[in-house]
Amino acid sequence: GESVGLHLPTLSVQEGDNSIINCAYSNSASDYFIWYKQESGKGPQFIIDIRSNMDKRQGQRVTVLLNKTVKHLSLQIAATQPGDSAVYFCAENRAGGSYIPTFGRGTSLIVHP
Amino acid sequence: DTEVTQTPKHLVMGMTNKKSLKCEQHMGHRAMYWYKQKAKKPPELMFVYSYEKLSINESVPSRFSPECPNSSLLNLHLHALQPEDSALYLCASSQETNEQFFGPGTRLTVL
């Protein structure tokens, strides 16, 4: 089965709210995680990554949190905008130090104006 | 140029046709990838080329044949496909251990 997955298939938020997208992984040996955004009709776009020696990493309006104890990853988007509407995938690197991502199932974020 | 381009954008083919998908990048990346993505599903890795050599084949059926003519180009040759092969085919490139850059994909329909 899949080693990376997401809890919710769809998340609806109001413009301006903060969004939190969650992801669970099962491979405790994974040491690199990535969040991708895929807009309709486009390929996935890298958002932010985090290594297992970190708990938190911040980007522009996005924060990724990693809880290795419970094998949980989350993506927080501050002040969500309509342009943030997309499918978000978490991914983990393959075993053996490879940087080829294994994608989770995806969460569709819908931002209402 | 920080783009991965893919042609065609859309392709409709019959089960007896032979067609090719093309991917190009000019970022100097030495790793290139083919993924298959079905609707509402995550991308699934098919092939990886590293330094123009095939390094990973995820047990893909032989009706899909990848080719890397040079470090900037990646092709996927299609022959005798099945309707269940209809999907979005994504190409990506990376500088080995860095983030992957994805192209917009080719939407393939097999009749």
PDB file of C-alpha atoms in Angstrom:
ATOM      1  CA  GLY A   1       0.000   0.000   0.000  1.00  0.00           C
ATOM      2  CA  GLU A   2       0.903   3.657  -0.073  1.00  0.00           C
ATOM      3  CA  SER A   3       3.331   4.874   2.517  1.00  0.00           C
ATOM      4  CA  VAL A   4       2.244   8.488   2.259  1.00  0.00           C
ATOM      5  CA  GLY A   5      -1.346   9.626   2.445  1.00  0.00           C
ATOM      6  CA  LEU A   6      -3.611  12.509   3.307  1.00  0.00           C
ATOM      7  CA  HIS A   7      -6.484  12.632   5.771  1.00  0.00           C
ATOM      8  CA  LEU A   8      -8.983  14.731   3.836  1.00  0.00           C
ATOM      9  CA  PRO A   9      -9.706  14.621   0.121  1.00  0.00           C
ATOM     10  CA  THR A  10     -11.195  18.154   0.065  1.00  0.00           C
ATOM     11  CA  LEU A  11     -10.703  21.247   2.212  1.00  0.00           C
ATOM     12  CA  SER A  12     -12.896  24.328   1.755  1.00  0.00           C
ATOM     13  CA  VAL A  13     -11.892  27.654   3.294  1.00  0.00           C
ATOM     14  CA  GLN A  14     -12.832  31.303   3.047  1.00  0.00           C
ATOM     15  CA  GLU A  15     -10.447  33.759   1.488  1.00  0.00           C
ATOM     16  CA  GLY A  16      -8.215  35.224   4.166  1.00  0.00           C
ATOM     17  CA  ASP A  17      -8.449  32.226   6.493  1.00  0.00           C
ATOM     18  CA  ASN A  18      -5.482  30.058   7.329  1.00  0.00           C
ATOM     19  CA  SER A  19      -5.473  26.580   5.792  1.00  0.00           C
ATOM     20  CA  ILE A  20      -3.967  23.440   7.252  1.00  0.00           C
ATOM     21  CA  ILE A  21      -3.455  20.369   5.087  1.00  0.00           C
ATOM     22  CA  ASN A  22      -2.392  17.198   6.835  1.00  0.00           C
ATOM     23  CA  CYS A  23      -0.438  14.176   5.753  1.00  0.00           C
ATOM     24  CA  ALA A  24       0.484  10.896   7.449  1.00  0.00           C
ATOM     25  CA  TYR A  25       3.392   8.735   6.451  1.00  0.00           C
ATOM     26  CA  SER A  26       4.295   5.238   7.530  1.00  0.00           C
ATOM     27  CA  ASN A  27       7.957   4.862   6.564  1.00  0.00           C
ATOM     28  CA  SER A  28       9.957   5.909   9.614  1.00  0.00           C
ATOM     29  CA  ALA A  29      13.133   5.750   7.511  1.00  0.00           C
ATOM     30  CA  SER A  30      11.966   8.619   5.283  1.00  0.00           C
ATOM     31  CA  ASP A  31      14.197  11.616   5.782  1.00  0.00           C
ATOM     32  CA  TYR A  32      13.003  14.149   3.246  1.00  0.00           C
ATOM     33  CA  PHE A  33       9.496  15.426   2.618  1.00  0.00           C
ATOM     34  CA  ILE A  34       8.074  17.758   0.009  1.00  0.00           C
ATOM     35  CA  TRP A  35       4.798  19.560  -0.571  1.00  0.00           C
ATOM     36  CA  TYR A  36       3.616  20.079  -4.135  1.00  0.00           C
ATOM     37  CA  LYS A  37       0.783  22.201  -5.499  1.00  0.00           C
ATOM     38  CA  GLN A  38      -0.982  21.122  -8.678  1.00  0.00           C
ATOM     39  CA  GLU A  39      -3.349  23.553 -10.345  1.00  0.00           C
ATOM     40  CA  SER A  40      -5.862  22.373 -12.890  1.00  0.00           C
ATOM     41  CA  GLY A  41      -4.221  21.620 -16.219  1.00  0.00           C
ATOM     42  CA  LYS A  42      -0.690  21.978 -14.869  1.00  0.00           C
ATOM     43  CA  GLY A  43       2.053  19.794 -13.531  1.00  0.00           C
ATOM     44  CA  PRO A  44       2.916  19.679  -9.808  1.00  0.00           C
ATOM     45  CA  GLN A  45       4.857  22.648  -8.525  1.00  0.00           C
ATOM     46  CA  PHE A  46       7.314  22.443  -5.628  1.00  0.00           C
ATOM     47  CA  ILE A  47       6.175  24.515  -2.644  1.00  0.00           C
ATOM     48  CA  ILE A  48       8.426  23.670   0.269  1.00  0.00           C
ATOM     49  CA  ASP A  49      10.479  20.821   1.623  1.00  0.00           C
ATOM     50  CA  ILE A  50      11.724  19.681   5.005  1.00  0.00           C
ATOM     51  CA  ARG A  51      14.342  17.231   6.185  1.00  0.00           C
ATOM     52  CA  SER A  52      13.815  14.875   9.062  1.00  0.00           C
ATOM     53  CA  ASN A  53      16.318  16.721  11.256  1.00  0.00           C
ATOM     54  CA  MET A  54      13.925  19.686  11.332  1.00  0.00           C
ATOM     55  CA  ASP A  55      10.507  20.190  12.944  1.00  0.00           C
ATOM     56  CA  LYS A  56       9.446  23.300  11.113  1.00  0.00           C
ATOM     57  CA  ARG A  57      10.307  25.242   8.012  1.00  0.00           C
ATOM     58  CA  GLN A  58       8.818  28.473   6.794  1.00  0.00           C
ATOM     59  CA  GLY A  59       8.457  29.934   3.347  1.00  0.00           C
ATOM     60  CA  GLN A  60       6.456  32.785   1.967  1.00  0.00           C
ATOM     61  CA  ARG A  61       2.969  32.359   3.525  1.00  0.00           C
ATOM     62  CA  VAL A  62       3.593  28.630   3.946  1.00  0.00           C
ATOM     63  CA  THR A  63       4.900  26.618   6.865  1.00  0.00           C
ATOM     64  CA  VAL A  64       5.595  22.915   6.973  1.00  0.00           C
ATOM     65  CA  LEU A  65       5.565  21.075  10.284  1.00  0.00           C
ATOM     66  CA  LEU A  66       7.012  17.627  10.802  1.00  0.00           C
ATOM     67  CA  ASN A  67       6.171  15.437  13.777  1.00  0.00           C
ATOM     68  CA  LYS A  68       8.338  12.354  13.549  1.00  0.00           C
ATOM     69  CA  THR A  69       6.895  10.827  16.696  1.00  0.00           C
ATOM     70  CA  VAL A  70       3.499  10.337  15.096  1.00  0.00           C
ATOM     71  CA  LYS A  71       4.761  10.406  11.488  1.00  0.00           C
ATOM     72  CA  HIS A  72       2.708  13.424  10.595  1.00  0.00           C
ATOM     73  CA  LEU A  73       3.362  16.264   8.194  1.00  0.00           C
ATOM     74  CA  SER A  74       1.295  19.402   7.720  1.00  0.00           C
ATOM     75  CA  LEU A  75       1.233  22.371   5.391  1.00  0.00           C
ATOM     76  CA  GLN A  76      -0.071  25.645   6.729  1.00  0.00           C
ATOM     77  CA  ILE A  77      -1.037  28.401   4.315  1.00  0.00           C
ATOM     78  CA  ALA A  78      -1.531  31.819   5.847  1.00  0.00           C
ATOM     79  CA  ALA A  79      -4.171  34.238   4.539  1.00  0.00           C
ATOM     80  CA  THR A  80      -5.378  31.810   1.892  1.00  0.00           C
ATOM     81  CA  GLN A  81      -6.131  33.375  -1.473  1.00  0.00           C
ATOM     82  CA  PRO A  82      -8.253  32.163  -4.407  1.00  0.00           C
ATOM     83  CA  GLY A  83      -5.025  31.505  -6.292  1.00  0.00           C
ATOM     84  CA  ASP A  84      -4.169  28.889  -3.675  1.00  0.00           C
ATOM     85  CA  SER A  85      -7.020  26.690  -4.927  1.00  0.00           C
ATOM     86  CA  ALA A  86      -5.354  23.512  -6.161  1.00  0.00           C
ATOM     87  CA  VAL A  87      -4.595  19.929  -5.225  1.00  0.00           C
ATOM     88  CA  TYR A  88      -1.812  19.622  -2.675  1.00  0.00           C
ATOM     89  CA  PHE A  89       0.349  16.518  -2.478  1.00  0.00           C
ATOM     90  CA  CYS A  90       2.787  15.580   0.193  1.00  0.00           C
ATOM     91  CA  ALA A  91       5.624  13.355  -0.899  1.00  0.00           C
ATOM     92  CA  GLU A  92       8.488  11.526   0.735  1.00  0.00           C
ATOM     93  CA  ASN A  93      11.794  10.495  -0.683  1.00  0.00           C
ATOM     94  CA  ARG A  94      12.385   6.911  -1.570  1.00  0.00           C
ATOM     95  CA  ALA A  95      14.435   4.703   0.669  1.00  0.00           C
ATOM     96  CA  GLY A  96      18.173   4.704   0.176  1.00  0.00           C
ATOM     97  CA  GLY A  97      18.746   8.428   0.059  1.00  0.00           C
ATOM     98  CA  SER A  98      17.065   8.949  -3.281  1.00  0.00           C
ATOM     99  CA  TYR A  99      15.358  12.259  -3.933  1.00  0.00           C
ATOM    100  CA  ILE A 100      12.700  10.735  -6.144  1.00  0.00           C
ATOM    101  CA  PRO A 101       9.417  11.550  -4.434  1.00  0.00           C
ATOM    102  CA  THR A 102       6.658   9.075  -3.684  1.00  0.00           C
ATOM    103  CA  PHE A 103       3.434  11.048  -3.785  1.00  0.00           C
ATOM    104  CA  GLY A 104       0.540  10.786  -1.347  1.00  0.00           C
ATOM    105  CA  ARG A 105      -3.106  10.884  -2.374  1.00  0.00           C
ATOM    106  CA  GLY A 106      -3.670  14.640  -2.492  1.00  0.00           C
ATOM    107  CA  THR A 107      -6.028  17.159  -0.896  1.00  0.00           C
ATOM    108  CA  SER A 108      -8.106  19.490  -3.010  1.00  0.00           C
ATOM    109  CA  LEU A 109      -8.097  22.987  -1.486  1.00  0.00           C
ATOM    110  CA  ILE A 110     -11.056  25.167  -2.465  1.00  0.00           C
ATOM    111  CA  VAL A 111     -10.874  28.836  -1.520  1.00  0.00           C
ATOM    112  CA  HIS A 112     -14.150  30.735  -1.525  1.00  0.00           C
ATOM    113  CA  PRO A 113     -13.957  34.497  -2.145  1.00  0.00           C
TER     114      PRO A 113
ATOM    115  CA  ASP B   1      14.913  29.292 -18.854  1.00  0.00           C
ATOM    116  CA  THR B   2      13.368  27.454 -15.887  1.00  0.00           C
ATOM    117  CA  GLU B   3      10.741  25.557 -17.795  1.00  0.00           C
ATOM    118  CA  VAL B   4      10.011  21.999 -18.748  1.00  0.00           C
ATOM    119  CA  THR B   5       8.016  21.885 -21.967  1.00  0.00           C
ATOM    120  CA  GLN B   6       5.951  18.995 -23.233  1.00  0.00           C
ATOM    121  CA  THR B   7       4.368  18.353 -26.605  1.00  0.00           C
ATOM    122  CA  PRO B   8       1.709  17.736 -27.599  1.00  0.00           C
ATOM    123  CA  LYS B   9      -0.644  19.128 -24.960  1.00  0.00           C
ATOM    124  CA  HIS B  10      -3.368  16.705 -25.990  1.00  0.00           C
ATOM    125  CA  LEU B  11      -3.192  13.436 -27.933  1.00  0.00           C
ATOM    126  CA  VAL B  12      -5.926  11.082 -29.049  1.00  0.00           C
ATOM    127  CA  MET B  13      -4.823   7.773 -30.489  1.00  0.00           C
ATOM    128  CA  GLY B  14      -6.222   4.410 -31.448  1.00  0.00           C
ATOM    129  CA  MET B  15      -4.992   1.158 -30.005  1.00  0.00           C
ATOM    130  CA  THR B  16      -3.047   0.329 -33.178  1.00  0.00           C
ATOM    131  CA  ASN B  17      -1.341   3.709 -33.506  1.00  0.00           C
ATOM    132  CA  LYS B  18       2.259   4.614 -32.789  1.00  0.00           C
ATOM    133  CA  LYS B  19       2.867   8.028 -31.298  1.00  0.00           C
ATOM    134  CA  SER B  20       5.510   9.827 -29.267  1.00  0.00           C
ATOM    135  CA  LEU B  21       5.449  12.290 -26.390  1.00  0.00           C
ATOM    136  CA  LYS B  22       8.230  14.816 -26.157  1.00  0.00           C
ATOM    137  CA  CYS B  23       9.780  16.656 -23.243  1.00  0.00           C
ATOM    138  CA  GLU B  24      12.483  19.308 -23.244  1.00  0.00           C
ATOM    139  CA  GLN B  25      14.385  21.272 -20.614  1.00  0.00           C
ATOM    140  CA  HIS B  26      17.280  23.703 -20.875  1.00  0.00           C
ATOM    141  CA  MET B  27      18.154  24.019 -17.205  1.00  0.00           C
ATOM    142  CA  GLY B  28      21.138  21.693 -17.464  1.00  0.00           C
ATOM    143  CA  HIS B  29      19.411  19.086 -15.347  1.00  0.00           C
ATOM    144  CA  ARG B  30      20.915  15.636 -15.658  1.00  0.00           C
ATOM    145  CA  ALA B  31      17.955  13.648 -14.338  1.00  0.00           C
ATOM    146  CA  MET B  32      14.667  13.374 -16.228  1.00  0.00           C
ATOM    147  CA  TYR B  33      11.501  11.521 -15.362  1.00  0.00           C
ATOM    148  CA  TRP B  34       8.236  10.249 -16.818  1.00  0.00           C
ATOM    149  CA  TYR B  35       5.160  10.024 -14.603  1.00  0.00           C
ATOM    150  CA  LYS B  36       1.630   8.847 -15.294  1.00  0.00           C
ATOM    151  CA  GLN B  37      -1.265  10.539 -13.513  1.00  0.00           C
ATOM    152  CA  LYS B  38      -4.849   9.343 -13.571  1.00  0.00           C
ATOM    153  CA  ALA B  39      -7.681  11.703 -12.653  1.00  0.00           C
ATOM    154  CA  LYS B  40      -7.811  12.601  -8.951  1.00  0.00           C
ATOM    155  CA  LYS B  41      -4.751  10.430  -8.251  1.00  0.00           C
ATOM    156  CA  PRO B  42      -1.128  11.279  -7.464  1.00  0.00           C
ATOM    157  CA  PRO B  43       1.558  11.008 -10.128  1.00  0.00           C
ATOM    158  CA  GLU B  44       3.086   7.542 -10.445  1.00  0.00           C
ATOM    159  CA  LEU B  45       6.702   7.197 -11.469  1.00  0.00           C
ATOM    160  CA  MET B  46       7.338   5.319 -14.714  1.00  0.00           C
ATOM    161  CA  PHE B  47      10.959   5.928 -15.748  1.00  0.00           C
ATOM    162  CA  VAL B  48      14.043   7.816 -14.586  1.00  0.00           C
ATOM    163  CA  TYR B  49      16.987   8.805 -16.748  1.00  0.00           C
ATOM    164  CA  SER B  50      20.200   9.899 -15.142  1.00  0.00           C
ATOM    165  CA  TYR B  51      22.970  11.282 -17.338  1.00  0.00           C
ATOM    166  CA  GLU B  52      21.041  10.058 -20.386  1.00  0.00           C
ATOM    167  CA  LYS B  53      20.941   6.466 -19.145  1.00  0.00           C
ATOM    168  CA  LEU B  54      17.840   4.675 -17.977  1.00  0.00           C
ATOM    169  CA  SER B  55      18.266   4.170 -14.236  1.00  0.00           C
ATOM    170  CA  ILE B  56      14.742   3.233 -13.113  1.00  0.00           C
ATOM    171  CA  ASN B  57      11.948   1.391 -14.906  1.00  0.00           C
ATOM    172  CA  GLU B  58       8.990   0.887 -12.607  1.00  0.00           C
ATOM    173  CA  SER B  59       7.917  -2.359 -14.324  1.00  0.00           C
ATOM    174  CA  VAL B  60       6.213  -0.362 -17.041  1.00  0.00           C
ATOM    175  CA  PRO B  61       4.678  -2.424 -19.891  1.00  0.00           C
ATOM    176  CA  SER B  62       6.804  -2.573 -23.029  1.00  0.00           C
ATOM    177  CA  ARG B  63       4.168  -0.690 -25.018  1.00  0.00           C
ATOM    178  CA  PHE B  64       5.751   2.376 -23.375  1.00  0.00           C
ATOM    179  CA  SER B  65       9.310   2.925 -24.594  1.00  0.00           C
ATOM    180  CA  PRO B  66      11.368   5.833 -23.247  1.00  0.00           C
ATOM    181  CA  GLU B  67      14.255   7.432 -25.043  1.00  0.00           C
ATOM    182  CA  CYS B  68      16.732  10.116 -24.037  1.00  0.00           C
ATOM    183  CA  PRO B  69      18.440  11.408 -27.217  1.00  0.00           C
ATOM    184  CA  ASN B  70      20.467  14.001 -25.301  1.00  0.00           C
ATOM    185  CA  SER B  71      20.611  15.711 -21.944  1.00  0.00           C
ATOM    186  CA  SER B  72      17.816  18.152 -22.842  1.00  0.00           C
ATOM    187  CA  LEU B  73      15.315  15.823 -24.458  1.00  0.00           C
ATOM    188  CA  LEU B  74      13.193  12.949 -23.260  1.00  0.00           C
ATOM    189  CA  ASN B  75      10.741  11.020 -25.406  1.00  0.00           C
ATOM    190  CA  LEU B  76       8.103   8.453 -24.611  1.00  0.00           C
ATOM    191  CA  HIS B  77       7.193   6.222 -27.547  1.00  0.00           C
ATOM    192  CA  LEU B  78       3.742   4.698 -27.445  1.00  0.00           C
ATOM    193  CA  HIS B  79       2.586   1.626 -29.343  1.00  0.00           C
ATOM    194  CA  ALA B  80      -0.472  -0.627 -29.046  1.00  0.00           C
ATOM    195  CA  LEU B  81      -1.811   1.180 -26.013  1.00  0.00           C
ATOM    196  CA  GLN B  82      -4.962   0.217 -24.167  1.00  0.00           C
ATOM    197  CA  PRO B  83      -7.853   2.502 -23.163  1.00  0.00           C
ATOM    198  CA  GLU B  84      -6.742   2.220 -19.522  1.00  0.00           C
ATOM    199  CA  ASP B  85      -3.508   3.934 -20.516  1.00  0.00           C
ATOM    200  CA  SER B  86      -5.471   7.151 -20.944  1.00  0.00           C
ATOM    201  CA  ALA B  87      -4.005   9.610 -18.445  1.00  0.00           C
ATOM    202  CA  LEU B  88      -1.942  12.753 -17.994  1.00  0.00           C
ATOM    203  CA  TYR B  89       1.719  12.019 -18.734  1.00  0.00           C
ATOM    204  CA  LEU B  90       4.082  14.273 -16.869  1.00  0.00           C
ATOM    205  CA  CYS B  91       7.732  14.880 -17.521  1.00  0.00           C
ATOM    206  CA  ALA B  92      10.036  16.278 -14.846  1.00  0.00           C
ATOM    207  CA  SER B  93      13.692  17.141 -14.500  1.00  0.00           C
ATOM    208  CA  SER B  94      16.015  17.782 -11.603  1.00  0.00           C
ATOM    209  CA  GLN B  95      19.594  18.465 -10.784  1.00  0.00           C
ATOM    210  CA  GLU B  96      19.874  15.066  -9.124  1.00  0.00           C
ATOM    211  CA  THR B  97      19.275  15.841  -5.469  1.00  0.00           C
ATOM    212  CA  ASN B  98      17.343  19.044  -5.910  1.00  0.00           C
ATOM    213  CA  GLU B  99      13.657  19.711  -6.422  1.00  0.00           C
ATOM    214  CA  GLN B 100      11.922  18.365  -9.460  1.00  0.00           C
ATOM    215  CA  PHE B 101      10.525  20.715 -12.079  1.00  0.00           C
ATOM    216  CA  PHE B 102       7.439  19.372 -13.802  1.00  0.00           C
ATOM    217  CA  GLY B 103       6.116  20.123 -17.256  1.00  0.00           C
ATOM    218  CA  PRO B 104       2.406  20.777 -17.881  1.00  0.00           C
ATOM    219  CA  GLY B 105       1.821  17.255 -19.113  1.00  0.00           C
ATOM    220  CA  THR B 106       0.312  15.607 -22.164  1.00  0.00           C
ATOM    221  CA  ARG B 107      -3.321  14.582 -21.834  1.00  0.00           C
ATOM    222  CA  LEU B 108      -3.526  11.205 -23.625  1.00  0.00           C
ATOM    223  CA  THR B 109      -6.756   9.530 -24.675  1.00  0.00           C
ATOM    224  CA  VAL B 110      -6.649   6.013 -26.103  1.00  0.00           C
ATOM    225  CA  LEU B 111      -9.734   4.981 -28.039  1.00  0.00           C
TER     226      LEU B 111
END
